[in-house]
Tab-separated table of C-alpha atoms and ligand atoms in Angstrom:
chain	number	residue	atom	x	y	z
A	1	UNK	CA	-0.067	-0.042	0.042
A	2	UNK	CA	1.173	3.578	-0.710
A	3	UNK	CA	1.965	5.955	2.065
A	4	UNK	CA	-1.011	8.028	3.222
A	5	UNK	CA	-1.313	11.418	1.761
A	6	UNK	CA	-0.401	14.350	3.821
A	7	UNK	CA	-3.588	16.354	4.581
A	8	UNK	CA	-3.102	20.039	3.302
A	9	UNK	CA	-5.371	23.033	2.992
A	10	UNK	CA	-6.812	23.715	-0.547
A	11	UNK	CA	-5.220	27.137	-0.683
A	12	UNK	CA	-2.021	28.500	0.834
A	13	UNK	CA	-3.101	30.757	3.677
A	14	UNK	CA	-0.704	32.649	5.825
A	15	UNK	CA	-0.345	30.607	9.075
A	16	UNK	CA	-1.009	32.475	12.293
A	17	UNK	CA	1.385	32.175	15.168
A	18	UNK	CA	0.540	32.382	18.928
A	19	UNK	CA	2.651	35.495	19.165
A	20	UNK	CA	0.152	37.166	16.891
A	21	UNK	CA	-2.274	36.929	19.775
A	22	UNK	CA	0.037	38.561	22.266
A	23	UNK	CA	-1.333	41.981	23.096
A	24	UNK	CA	1.975	43.227	24.272
A	25	UNK	CA	3.465	42.959	20.871
A	26	UNK	CA	3.065	46.430	19.278
A	27	UNK	CA	2.783	46.899	15.380
A	28	UNK	CA	1.290	49.512	13.130
A	29	UNK	CA	-2.421	49.128	12.596
A	30	UNK	CA	-3.823	46.522	10.135
A	31	UNK	CA	-5.203	49.278	8.011
A	32	UNK	CA	-1.835	51.230	7.937
A	33	UNK	CA	0.145	48.085	7.054
A	34	UNK	CA	-2.308	47.070	4.266
A	35	UNK	CA	-2.340	50.633	2.899
A	36	UNK	CA	1.426	50.541	2.794
A	37	UNK	CA	1.487	47.062	1.167
A	38	UNK	CA	-1.055	48.153	-1.409
A	39	UNK	CA	0.537	51.591	-1.898
A	40	UNK	CA	-2.721	53.425	-1.313
A	41	UNK	CA	-3.533	56.272	0.993
A	42	UNK	CA	-5.938	54.291	3.158
A	43	UNK	CA	-7.753	50.911	3.593
A	44	UNK	CA	-11.197	50.391	5.129
A	45	UNK	CA	-11.621	47.167	7.130
A	46	UNK	CA	-14.984	45.273	6.793
A	47	UNK	CA	-16.260	42.026	8.349
A	48	UNK	CA	-15.886	40.146	4.975
A	49	UNK	CA	-15.221	40.532	1.357
A	50	UNK	CA	-18.960	40.241	0.659
A	51	UNK	CA	-19.628	42.980	3.289
A	52	UNK	CA	-16.990	45.180	1.538
A	53	UNK	CA	-18.795	44.549	-1.744
A	54	UNK	CA	-22.193	45.397	-0.325
A	55	UNK	CA	-20.867	48.541	1.156
A	56	UNK	CA	-19.281	49.469	-2.232
A	57	UNK	CA	-22.625	48.823	-4.064
A	58	UNK	CA	-24.711	50.579	-1.533
A	59	UNK	CA	-22.535	53.631	-1.762
A	60	UNK	CA	-22.478	53.800	-5.633
A	61	UNK	CA	-26.297	53.104	-5.782
A	62	UNK	CA	-26.865	56.282	-3.882
A	63	UNK	CA	-25.198	58.428	-6.567
A	64	UNK	CA	-27.070	56.876	-9.595
A	65	UNK	CA	-30.354	55.658	-10.968
A	66	UNK	CA	-28.550	52.776	-12.717
A	67	UNK	CA	-29.575	49.373	-11.254
A	68	UNK	CA	-27.587	46.498	-12.832
A	69	UNK	CA	-24.253	45.078	-12.070
A	70	UNK	CA	-22.217	43.010	-14.471
A	71	UNK	CA	-20.209	40.040	-12.818
A	72	UNK	CA	-18.501	37.009	-14.351
A	73	UNK	CA	-20.825	33.930	-14.741
A	74	UNK	CA	-18.104	31.884	-12.925
A	75	UNK	CA	-17.246	33.467	-9.634
A	76	UNK	CA	-17.930	33.025	-5.870
A	77	UNK	CA	-21.741	32.818	-5.406
A	78	UNK	CA	-21.425	35.322	-2.484
A	79	UNK	CA	-20.853	38.112	-5.200
A	80	UNK	CA	-24.132	37.419	-6.839
A	81	UNK	CA	-25.778	37.285	-3.335
A	82	UNK	CA	-24.223	40.637	-2.444
A	83	UNK	CA	-25.637	42.292	-5.640
A	84	UNK	CA	-29.076	40.876	-4.806
A	85	UNK	CA	-28.808	41.978	-1.206
A	86	UNK	CA	-28.473	45.546	-2.461
A	87	UNK	CA	-31.706	45.390	-4.515
A	88	UNK	CA	-29.511	45.425	-7.668
A	89	UNK	CA	-29.819	43.240	-10.747
A	90	UNK	CA	-26.967	40.760	-11.412
A	91	UNK	CA	-26.035	40.498	-15.145
A	92	UNK	CA	-23.843	37.523	-15.870
A	93	UNK	CA	-20.977	37.869	-18.443
A	94	UNK	CA	-19.788	34.674	-19.932
A	95	UNK	CA	-15.940	33.919	-19.725
A	96	UNK	CA	-13.506	33.886	-22.628
A	97	UNK	CA	-12.917	30.257	-23.657
A	98	UNK	CA	-10.543	28.327	-21.391
A	99	UNK	CA	-10.042	31.474	-19.202
A	100	UNK	CA	-11.257	32.901	-15.938
A	101	UNK	CA	-11.500	36.356	-17.516
A	102	UNK	CA	-14.616	37.983	-19.046
A	103	UNK	CA	-15.386	37.460	-22.710
A	104	UNK	CA	-14.822	40.989	-24.286
A	105	UNK	CA	-17.695	40.641	-26.789
A	106	UNK	CA	-20.164	39.478	-24.154
A	107	UNK	CA	-19.103	42.295	-21.823
A	108	UNK	CA	-19.548	44.903	-24.542
A	109	UNK	CA	-22.831	43.479	-25.540
A	110	UNK	CA	-24.177	43.528	-21.932
A	111	UNK	CA	-23.261	47.086	-21.240
A	112	UNK	CA	-25.987	49.724	-21.451
A	113	UNK	CA	-27.121	52.873	-19.570
A	114	UNK	CA	-28.534	50.807	-16.725
A	115	UNK	CA	-25.187	49.279	-15.728
A	116	UNK	CA	-24.074	50.858	-12.449
A	117	UNK	CA	-20.834	48.768	-12.166
A	118	UNK	CA	-18.697	46.025	-13.717
A	119	UNK	CA	-17.157	43.616	-11.284
A	120	UNK	CA	-13.613	42.764	-12.574
A	121	UNK	CA	-12.491	39.618	-10.970
A	122	UNK	CA	-8.974	38.525	-10.271
A	123	UNK	CA	-9.484	34.785	-9.703
A	124	UNK	CA	-7.073	32.403	-7.888
A	125	UNK	CA	-4.253	34.870	-7.676
A	126	UNK	CA	-4.366	35.863	-11.354
A	127	UNK	CA	-5.087	39.301	-12.630
A	128	UNK	CA	-7.768	40.053	-15.250
A	129	UNK	CA	-7.537	42.364	-18.199
A	130	UNK	CA	-8.025	45.648	-16.500
A	131	UNK	CA	-7.376	47.652	-19.637
A	132	UNK	CA	-10.269	46.109	-21.459
A	133	UNK	CA	-12.819	46.305	-18.618
A	134	UNK	CA	-11.835	49.947	-17.785
A	135	UNK	CA	-12.159	51.147	-21.328
A	136	UNK	CA	-15.475	49.339	-21.776
A	137	UNK	CA	-16.821	50.820	-18.336
A	138	UNK	CA	-15.624	54.239	-19.248
A	139	UNK	CA	-17.363	54.142	-22.560
A	140	UNK	CA	-20.578	53.221	-20.937
A	141	UNK	CA	-20.331	55.382	-17.853
A	142	UNK	CA	-20.091	52.475	-15.438
A	143	UNK	CA	-17.833	52.102	-12.334
A	144	UNK	CA	-15.294	49.319	-12.082
A	145	UNK	CA	-15.195	47.456	-8.884
A	146	UNK	CA	-12.240	45.024	-8.598
A	147	UNK	CA	-12.895	41.748	-6.888
A	148	UNK	CA	-9.386	40.968	-5.626
A	149	UNK	CA	-10.741	38.553	-2.858
A	150	UNK	CA	-8.345	35.889	-4.026
A	151	UNK	CA	-5.473	37.995	-5.193
A	152	UNK	CA	-4.148	40.188	-2.421
A	153	UNK	CA	-0.612	41.064	-3.402
A	154	UNK	CA	-0.997	40.488	-7.100
A	155	UNK	CA	0.474	43.141	-9.381
A	156	UNK	CA	-0.722	44.786	-12.646
A	157	UNK	CA	1.887	46.795	-14.463
A	158	UNK	CA	3.690	47.672	-11.129
A	159	UNK	CA	0.590	48.460	-9.254
A	160	UNK	CA	-1.293	46.240	-6.888
A	161	UNK	CA	-4.441	44.511	-8.328
A	162	UNK	CA	-7.534	45.864	-6.566
A	163	UNK	CA	-6.162	49.469	-6.458
A	164	UNK	CA	-6.721	50.292	-10.148
A	165	UNK	CA	-10.472	50.432	-10.603
A	166	UNK	CA	-12.832	52.917	-8.978
A	167	UNK	CA	-13.228	50.584	-5.883
A	168	UNK	CA	-11.501	47.369	-4.992
A	169	UNK	CA	-12.018	44.775	-2.304
A	170	UNK	CA	-10.016	41.898	-0.821
A	171	UNK	CA	-11.134	39.003	1.330
A	172	UNK	CA	-9.538	38.172	4.722
A	173	UNK	CA	-11.558	34.904	5.089
A	174	UNK	CA	-9.963	31.751	6.239
A	175	UNK	CA	-8.203	30.279	3.236
A	176	UNK	CA	-7.673	33.457	1.339
A	177	UNK	CA	-4.090	34.386	2.424
A	178	UNK	CA	-4.093	36.750	5.354
A	179	UNK	CA	-7.029	36.003	7.468
A	180	UNK	CA	-9.158	37.282	10.434
A	181	UNK	CA	-11.192	34.181	10.024
A	182	UNK	CA	-13.659	36.462	8.271
A	183	UNK	CA	-12.806	39.988	7.138
A	184	UNK	CA	-12.532	42.260	4.059
A	185	UNK	CA	-10.575	45.245	2.922
A	186	UNK	CA	-11.953	48.051	0.899
A	187	UNK	CA	-10.045	50.638	-1.194
A	188	UNK	CA	-11.108	53.457	-3.549
A	189	UNK	CA	-9.180	55.829	-5.770
A	190	UNK	CA	-11.239	58.958	-5.224
A	191	UNK	CA	-11.133	60.593	-1.812
A	192	UNK	CA	-14.792	61.503	-1.952
A	193	UNK	CA	-15.809	57.914	-2.612
A	194	UNK	CA	-13.614	56.815	0.342
A	195	UNK	CA	-15.339	59.166	2.521
A	196	UNK	CA	-18.788	57.843	1.303
A	197	UNK	CA	-17.687	54.201	1.857
A	198	UNK	CA	-16.900	55.087	5.460
A	199	UNK	CA	-20.353	56.769	5.902
A	200	UNK	CA	-22.079	53.809	4.452
A	201	UNK	CA	-20.115	51.422	6.722
A	202	UNK	CA	-20.842	53.311	9.835
A	203	UNK	CA	-24.505	53.283	8.962
A	204	UNK	CA	-25.059	49.609	7.790
A	205	UNK	CA	-22.206	47.695	9.562
A	206	UNK	CA	-22.210	48.737	13.237
A	207	UNK	CA	-20.263	47.025	16.129
A	208	UNK	CA	-21.951	43.888	17.236
A	209	UNK	CA	-20.616	42.294	20.327
A	210	UNK	CA	-21.942	38.759	19.689
A	211	UNK	CA	-20.579	38.535	16.111
A	212	UNK	CA	-17.159	39.714	17.286
A	213	UNK	CA	-17.053	37.123	20.123
A	214	UNK	CA	-18.064	34.388	17.692
A	215	UNK	CA	-15.500	35.476	15.203
A	216	UNK	CA	-12.762	35.867	17.845
A	217	UNK	CA	-13.397	32.193	18.978
A	218	UNK	CA	-13.355	31.013	15.314
A	219	UNK	CA	-9.995	32.669	14.816
A	220	UNK	CA	-8.579	30.938	17.819
A	221	UNK	CA	-10.010	27.598	16.603
A	222	UNK	CA	-8.310	28.339	13.278
A	223	UNK	CA	-5.036	28.966	15.035
A	224	UNK	CA	-5.426	25.586	16.721
A	225	UNK	CA	-6.330	23.542	13.661
A	226	UNK	CA	-4.733	25.161	10.728
A	227	UNK	CA	-1.535	23.278	10.870
A	228	UNK	CA	-0.259	19.981	9.455
A	229	UNK	CA	-1.555	17.114	11.733
A	230	UNK	CA	-4.753	18.940	12.666
A	231	UNK	CA	-6.109	19.545	9.132
A	232	UNK	CA	-7.501	15.989	9.179
A	233	UNK	CA	-9.985	17.123	11.649
A	234	UNK	CA	-10.663	20.627	10.421
A	235	UNK	CA	-10.566	19.875	6.725
A	236	UNK	CA	-10.236	16.306	5.679
A	237	UNK	CA	-13.045	14.630	7.794
A	238	UNK	CA	-15.788	17.107	6.767
A	239	UNK	CA	-14.622	16.962	3.274
A	240	UNK	CA	-14.828	13.201	3.026
A	241	UNK	CA	-18.166	13.130	4.694
A	242	UNK	CA	-19.629	15.576	2.231
A	243	UNK	CA	-17.981	13.727	-0.756
A	244	UNK	CA	-19.333	10.405	0.425
A	245	UNK	CA	-22.782	11.891	0.267
A	246	UNK	CA	-21.898	13.532	-3.049
A	247	UNK	CA	-22.704	16.949	-1.622
A	248	UNK	CA	-20.090	18.802	-3.782
A	249	UNK	CA	-21.124	22.277	-2.886
A	250	UNK	CA	-20.871	21.455	0.856
A	251	UNK	CA	-17.530	19.714	0.258
A	252	UNK	CA	-15.943	22.914	-0.899
A	253	UNK	CA	-18.121	25.291	1.188
A	254	UNK	CA	-20.122	26.737	-1.716
A	255	UNK	CA	-23.479	26.357	0.101
A	256	UNK	CA	-24.135	30.015	1.053
A	257	UNK	CA	-27.256	31.524	2.328
A	258	UNK	CA	-28.550	34.959	1.593
A	259	UNK	CA	-28.216	36.329	5.036
A	260	UNK	CA	-24.950	38.097	5.117
A	261	UNK	CA	-23.589	39.485	8.478
A	262	UNK	CA	-22.771	43.200	8.520
A	263	UNK	CA	-20.798	44.473	11.450
A	264	UNK	CA	-17.553	46.135	12.496
A	265	UNK	CA	-14.276	44.160	13.158
A	266	UNK	CA	-13.200	44.553	16.728
A	267	UNK	CA	-9.716	45.444	18.026
A	268	UNK	CA	-8.785	41.885	19.183
A	269	UNK	CA	-8.887	40.617	15.661
A	270	UNK	CA	-7.529	43.678	13.979
A	271	UNK	CA	-4.493	43.423	16.213
A	272	UNK	CA	-3.928	39.785	15.335
A	273	UNK	CA	-4.096	40.697	11.677
A	274	UNK	CA	-1.833	43.663	12.152
A	275	UNK	CA	0.859	41.390	13.760
A	276	UNK	CA	0.413	38.647	11.029
A	277	UNK	CA	0.426	40.949	8.057
A	278	UNK	CA	4.156	41.759	8.639
A	279	UNK	CA	4.988	38.264	7.346
A	280	UNK	CA	2.776	38.496	4.300
A	281	UNK	CA	5.322	39.828	1.635
A	282	UNK	CA	7.901	37.143	2.474
A	283	UNK	CA	5.226	34.564	2.535
A	284	UNK	CA	3.937	35.488	-0.922
A	285	UNK	CA	7.488	35.445	-2.280
A	286	UNK	CA	8.051	31.931	-1.083
A	287	UNK	CA	4.830	30.853	-2.539
A	288	UNK	CA	5.796	32.338	-5.958
A	289	UNK	CA	9.143	30.567	-5.838
A	290	UNK	CA	7.575	27.226	-5.011
A	291	UNK	CA	4.860	27.781	-7.759
A	292	UNK	CA	7.574	28.526	-10.383
A	293	UNK	CA	9.195	25.025	-9.804
A	294	UNK	CA	5.856	23.149	-9.520
A	295	UNK	CA	4.396	24.941	-12.626
A	296	UNK	CA	7.249	23.540	-14.688
A	297	UNK	CA	6.400	19.968	-13.538
A	298	UNK	CA	2.737	20.500	-14.454
A	299	UNK	CA	3.651	22.005	-17.863
A	300	UNK	CA	5.485	18.759	-18.752
A	301	UNK	CA	2.147	16.783	-18.614
A	302	UNK	CA	0.564	16.796	-22.094
A	303	UNK	CA	-2.974	18.180	-22.787
A	304	UNK	CA	-3.413	19.987	-19.623
A	305	UNK	CA	-3.162	23.750	-19.104
A	306	UNK	CA	-2.183	25.650	-15.930
A	307	UNK	CA	-3.680	29.098	-15.953
A	308	UNK	CA	-0.730	31.535	-15.794
A	309	UNK	CA	-0.162	35.236	-15.740
A	310	UNK	CA	-1.383	37.536	-18.534
A	311	UNK	CA	1.324	39.796	-19.972
A	312	UNK	CA	2.268	42.708	-17.617
A	313	UNK	CA	0.867	40.974	-14.567
A	314	UNK	CA	2.405	39.082	-11.736
A	315	UNK	CA	-0.077	37.156	-9.825
A	316	UNK	CA	0.067	35.378	-6.406
A	317	UNK	CA	-0.127	31.645	-6.072
A	318	UNK	CA	-2.518	30.436	-3.337
A	319	UNK	CA	-3.256	27.327	-5.768
A	320	UNK	CA	-2.880	26.265	-9.304
A	321	UNK	CA	-5.932	26.481	-11.652
A	322	UNK	CA	-5.470	23.420	-13.975
A	323	UNK	CA	-7.662	22.951	-17.130
A	324	UNK	CA	-8.055	19.248	-17.928
A	325	UNK	CA	-8.870	18.086	-21.470
A	326	UNK	CA	-12.440	16.976	-20.661
A	327	UNK	CA	-14.814	16.739	-17.775
A	328	UNK	CA	-14.475	12.930	-17.766
A	329	UNK	CA	-10.692	13.233	-17.401
A	330	UNK	CA	-11.000	15.905	-14.691
A	331	UNK	CA	-13.335	13.587	-12.759
A	332	UNK	CA	-11.042	10.539	-13.219
A	333	UNK	CA	-8.346	12.598	-11.535
A	334	UNK	CA	-10.636	13.855	-8.777
A	335	UNK	CA	-11.742	10.275	-8.040
A	336	UNK	CA	-8.277	9.509	-7.069
A	337	UNK	CA	-7.291	12.745	-5.318
A	338	UNK	CA	-10.199	14.701	-3.970
A	339	UNK	CA	-10.925	12.517	-0.946
A	340	UNK	CA	-7.304	12.305	0.044
A	341	UNK	CA	-7.487	15.884	1.190
A	342	UNK	CA	-4.073	16.255	-0.421
A	343	UNK	CA	-4.824	19.722	-1.730
A	344	UNK	CA	-6.567	18.737	-5.049
A	345	UNK	CA	-10.112	20.035	-5.240
A	346	UNK	CA	-12.489	22.168	-7.211
A	347	UNK	CA	-12.793	25.860	-6.941
A	348	UNK	CA	-16.500	26.988	-7.357
A	349	UNK	CA	-18.632	23.895	-8.201
A	350	UNK	CA	-20.889	25.552	-10.876
A	351	UNK	CA	-21.296	28.559	-13.084
A	352	UNK	CA	-23.566	30.883	-11.159
A	353	UNK	CA	-26.836	30.105	-12.927
A	354	UNK	CA	-26.442	26.375	-11.982
A	355	UNK	CA	-26.594	26.964	-8.118
A	356	UNK	CA	-30.025	25.740	-7.140
A	357	UNK	CA	-30.153	28.554	-4.445
A	358	UNK	CA	-29.399	31.237	-7.046
A	359	UNK	CA	-31.553	29.796	-9.930
A	360	UNK	CA	-34.825	31.527	-8.875
A	361	UNK	CA	-33.204	35.035	-8.850
A	362	UNK	CA	-30.799	34.667	-11.728
A	363	UNK	CA	-32.964	32.805	-14.212
A	364	UNK	CA	-31.542	30.926	-17.188
A	365	UNK	CA	-28.386	31.988	-19.037
A	366	UNK	CA	-26.489	31.066	-22.016
A	367	UNK	CA	-22.858	30.929	-20.539
A	368	UNK	CA	-21.192	27.975	-22.264
A	369	UNK	CA	-17.615	29.072	-21.529
A	370	UNK	CA	-18.349	29.631	-17.795
A	371	UNK	CA	-19.962	26.128	-17.632
A	372	UNK	CA	-17.069	24.578	-19.428
A	373	UNK	CA	-14.548	26.255	-16.988
A	374	UNK	CA	-16.528	24.903	-13.975
A	375	UNK	CA	-16.614	21.395	-15.668
A	376	UNK	CA	-13.022	20.944	-16.647
A	377	UNK	CA	-10.997	22.866	-14.007
A	378	UNK	CA	-9.458	21.463	-10.844
A	379	UNK	CA	-7.154	23.130	-8.347
A	380	UNK	CA	-4.003	22.036	-6.765
A	381	UNK	CA	-2.866	23.707	-3.470
A	382	UNK	CA	0.235	25.620	-3.319
A	383	UNK	CA	0.427	25.366	0.458
A	384	UNK	CA	4.025	25.109	1.630
A	385	UNK	CA	2.861	22.161	3.622
A	386	UNK	CA	2.241	20.076	0.326
A	387	UNK	CA	5.248	17.842	0.303
A	388	UNK	CA	7.456	17.619	-2.900
A	389	UNK	CA	6.812	13.936	-2.977
A	390	UNK	CA	2.986	14.360	-2.787
A	391	UNK	CA	3.132	16.999	-5.483
A	392	UNK	CA	5.021	14.457	-7.706
A	393	UNK	CA	2.312	11.857	-6.998
A	394	UNK	CA	-0.398	14.315	-7.931
A	395	UNK	CA	1.358	15.009	-11.260
A	396	UNK	CA	1.621	11.245	-11.775
A	397	UNK	CA	-2.094	10.791	-11.359
A	398	UNK	CA	-2.824	13.702	-13.766
A	399	UNK	CA	-0.417	12.281	-16.298
A	400	UNK	CA	-1.985	8.758	-15.824
A	401	UNK	CA	-5.585	9.833	-16.426
A	402	UNK	CA	-4.677	11.902	-19.362
A	403	UNK	CA	-2.770	9.060	-20.999
A	404	UNK	CA	-5.387	6.475	-20.399
A	405	UNK	CA	-8.192	8.539	-21.719
A	406	UNK	CA	-6.130	9.522	-24.836
A	407	UNK	CA	-5.309	5.929	-25.497
A	408	UNK	CA	-8.951	4.897	-25.120
A	409	UNK	CA	-10.170	7.594	-27.459
A	410	UNK	CA	-8.084	6.284	-30.372
B	1	PLP	C1	-14.303	34.551	-1.253
B	1	PLP	C2	-14.666	35.358	-2.363
B	1	PLP	C3	-15.538	36.527	-2.280
B	1	PLP	C4	-16.154	36.896	-0.843
B	1	PLP	O1	-15.321	37.033	0.106
B	1	PLP	P1	-15.661	36.705	1.640
B	1	PLP	O2	-14.483	37.262	2.577
B	1	PLP	O3	-15.591	35.190	1.801
B	1	PLP	O4	-17.083	37.272	1.906
B	1	PLP	C5	-15.727	37.389	-3.245
B	1	PLP	N1	-15.150	37.094	-4.479
B	1	PLP	C6	-14.413	36.077	-4.687
B	1	PLP	C7	-13.830	35.846	-6.088
B	1	PLP	C8	-14.136	35.140	-3.719
B	1	PLP	O5	-13.282	34.078	-3.804
């Protein structure tokens, strides 16, 4: 029998240390450190990436009679829920073939005088085509909101992704790099917009003691369990239970509800984030180096494609997005790897119109490329805890399923 796989998280989050919890360790505030890291004047902290987006949309809505928001047809379902929460209409843009980025023609076609904002999404550490989306948005008088939830630290032409559009947001949820267990960061280019975002936040996201206690306990739990040896309990067991029942959305945590908490982040968690964020740049550099080596191994496997950086961009590497030749081959690989908890999984299970809990509000859509992306993609963790030997075994499995299916199809 082969050795057991080492359990690793599906994305490379910055591990917390107990000393991050030590109140005597002084550091600049989390907002100051993030602003310096992003090279922006200020950063607004919110209780989640979704809350940050709700605050952005609520603020923009006040200034305009436009009522629809364009978002990619393959993204985090919370983005669609946030748009609906604000009483706005989500308009789904199909992806370009084999890409996470919007299809330019679809985007152009969907734009009209009712479009309040276009959400430009930087998925999985990659950076989308900001030139294209900003020029289309400008032509139609729409705002650009960058969803950099998964791409804190990614770079577009020397500037940080998330800071180029009118408004940008980042997620500080567990599993998204830097974490407060749940949290979000909001930035805006225009000082007047920044001021309006603060006002909206103080109005709709007040301090709530119970939420803060709950999140503080969850963050302590995360510190206890987010480490090799404990992940079997925190991640592996629930994953396998859900997969046994074939509850795929539960397995990857895609089963969101429309009730979205809105509250301020308290100082206990802010201070933990403030101490941890000092390690973020070095951590991201180490991930990039590991990714460069491992991408080379993946590239040697025929008929699969790793989604890389577009020209002029330098992304971060929480995980690899790998396009398999067909859904059947992707699922053959997942049959061997998913339940192992070895860091191979799926990102979002469906294109947005295919989530049962969104169907009623979104209706039917013709988004073939988004569906194809959901059906052929798998992700491989770039966690530093994923052993070299296990990464090689993952590559062997991928090479094996590709070869077998290719031989059978001849
Ligand atoms: C996670 C995620 C969000 C929402 O962020 P939360 O902090 O989980 O609320 C938004 N967009 C994308 C692409 C995400 O991955």
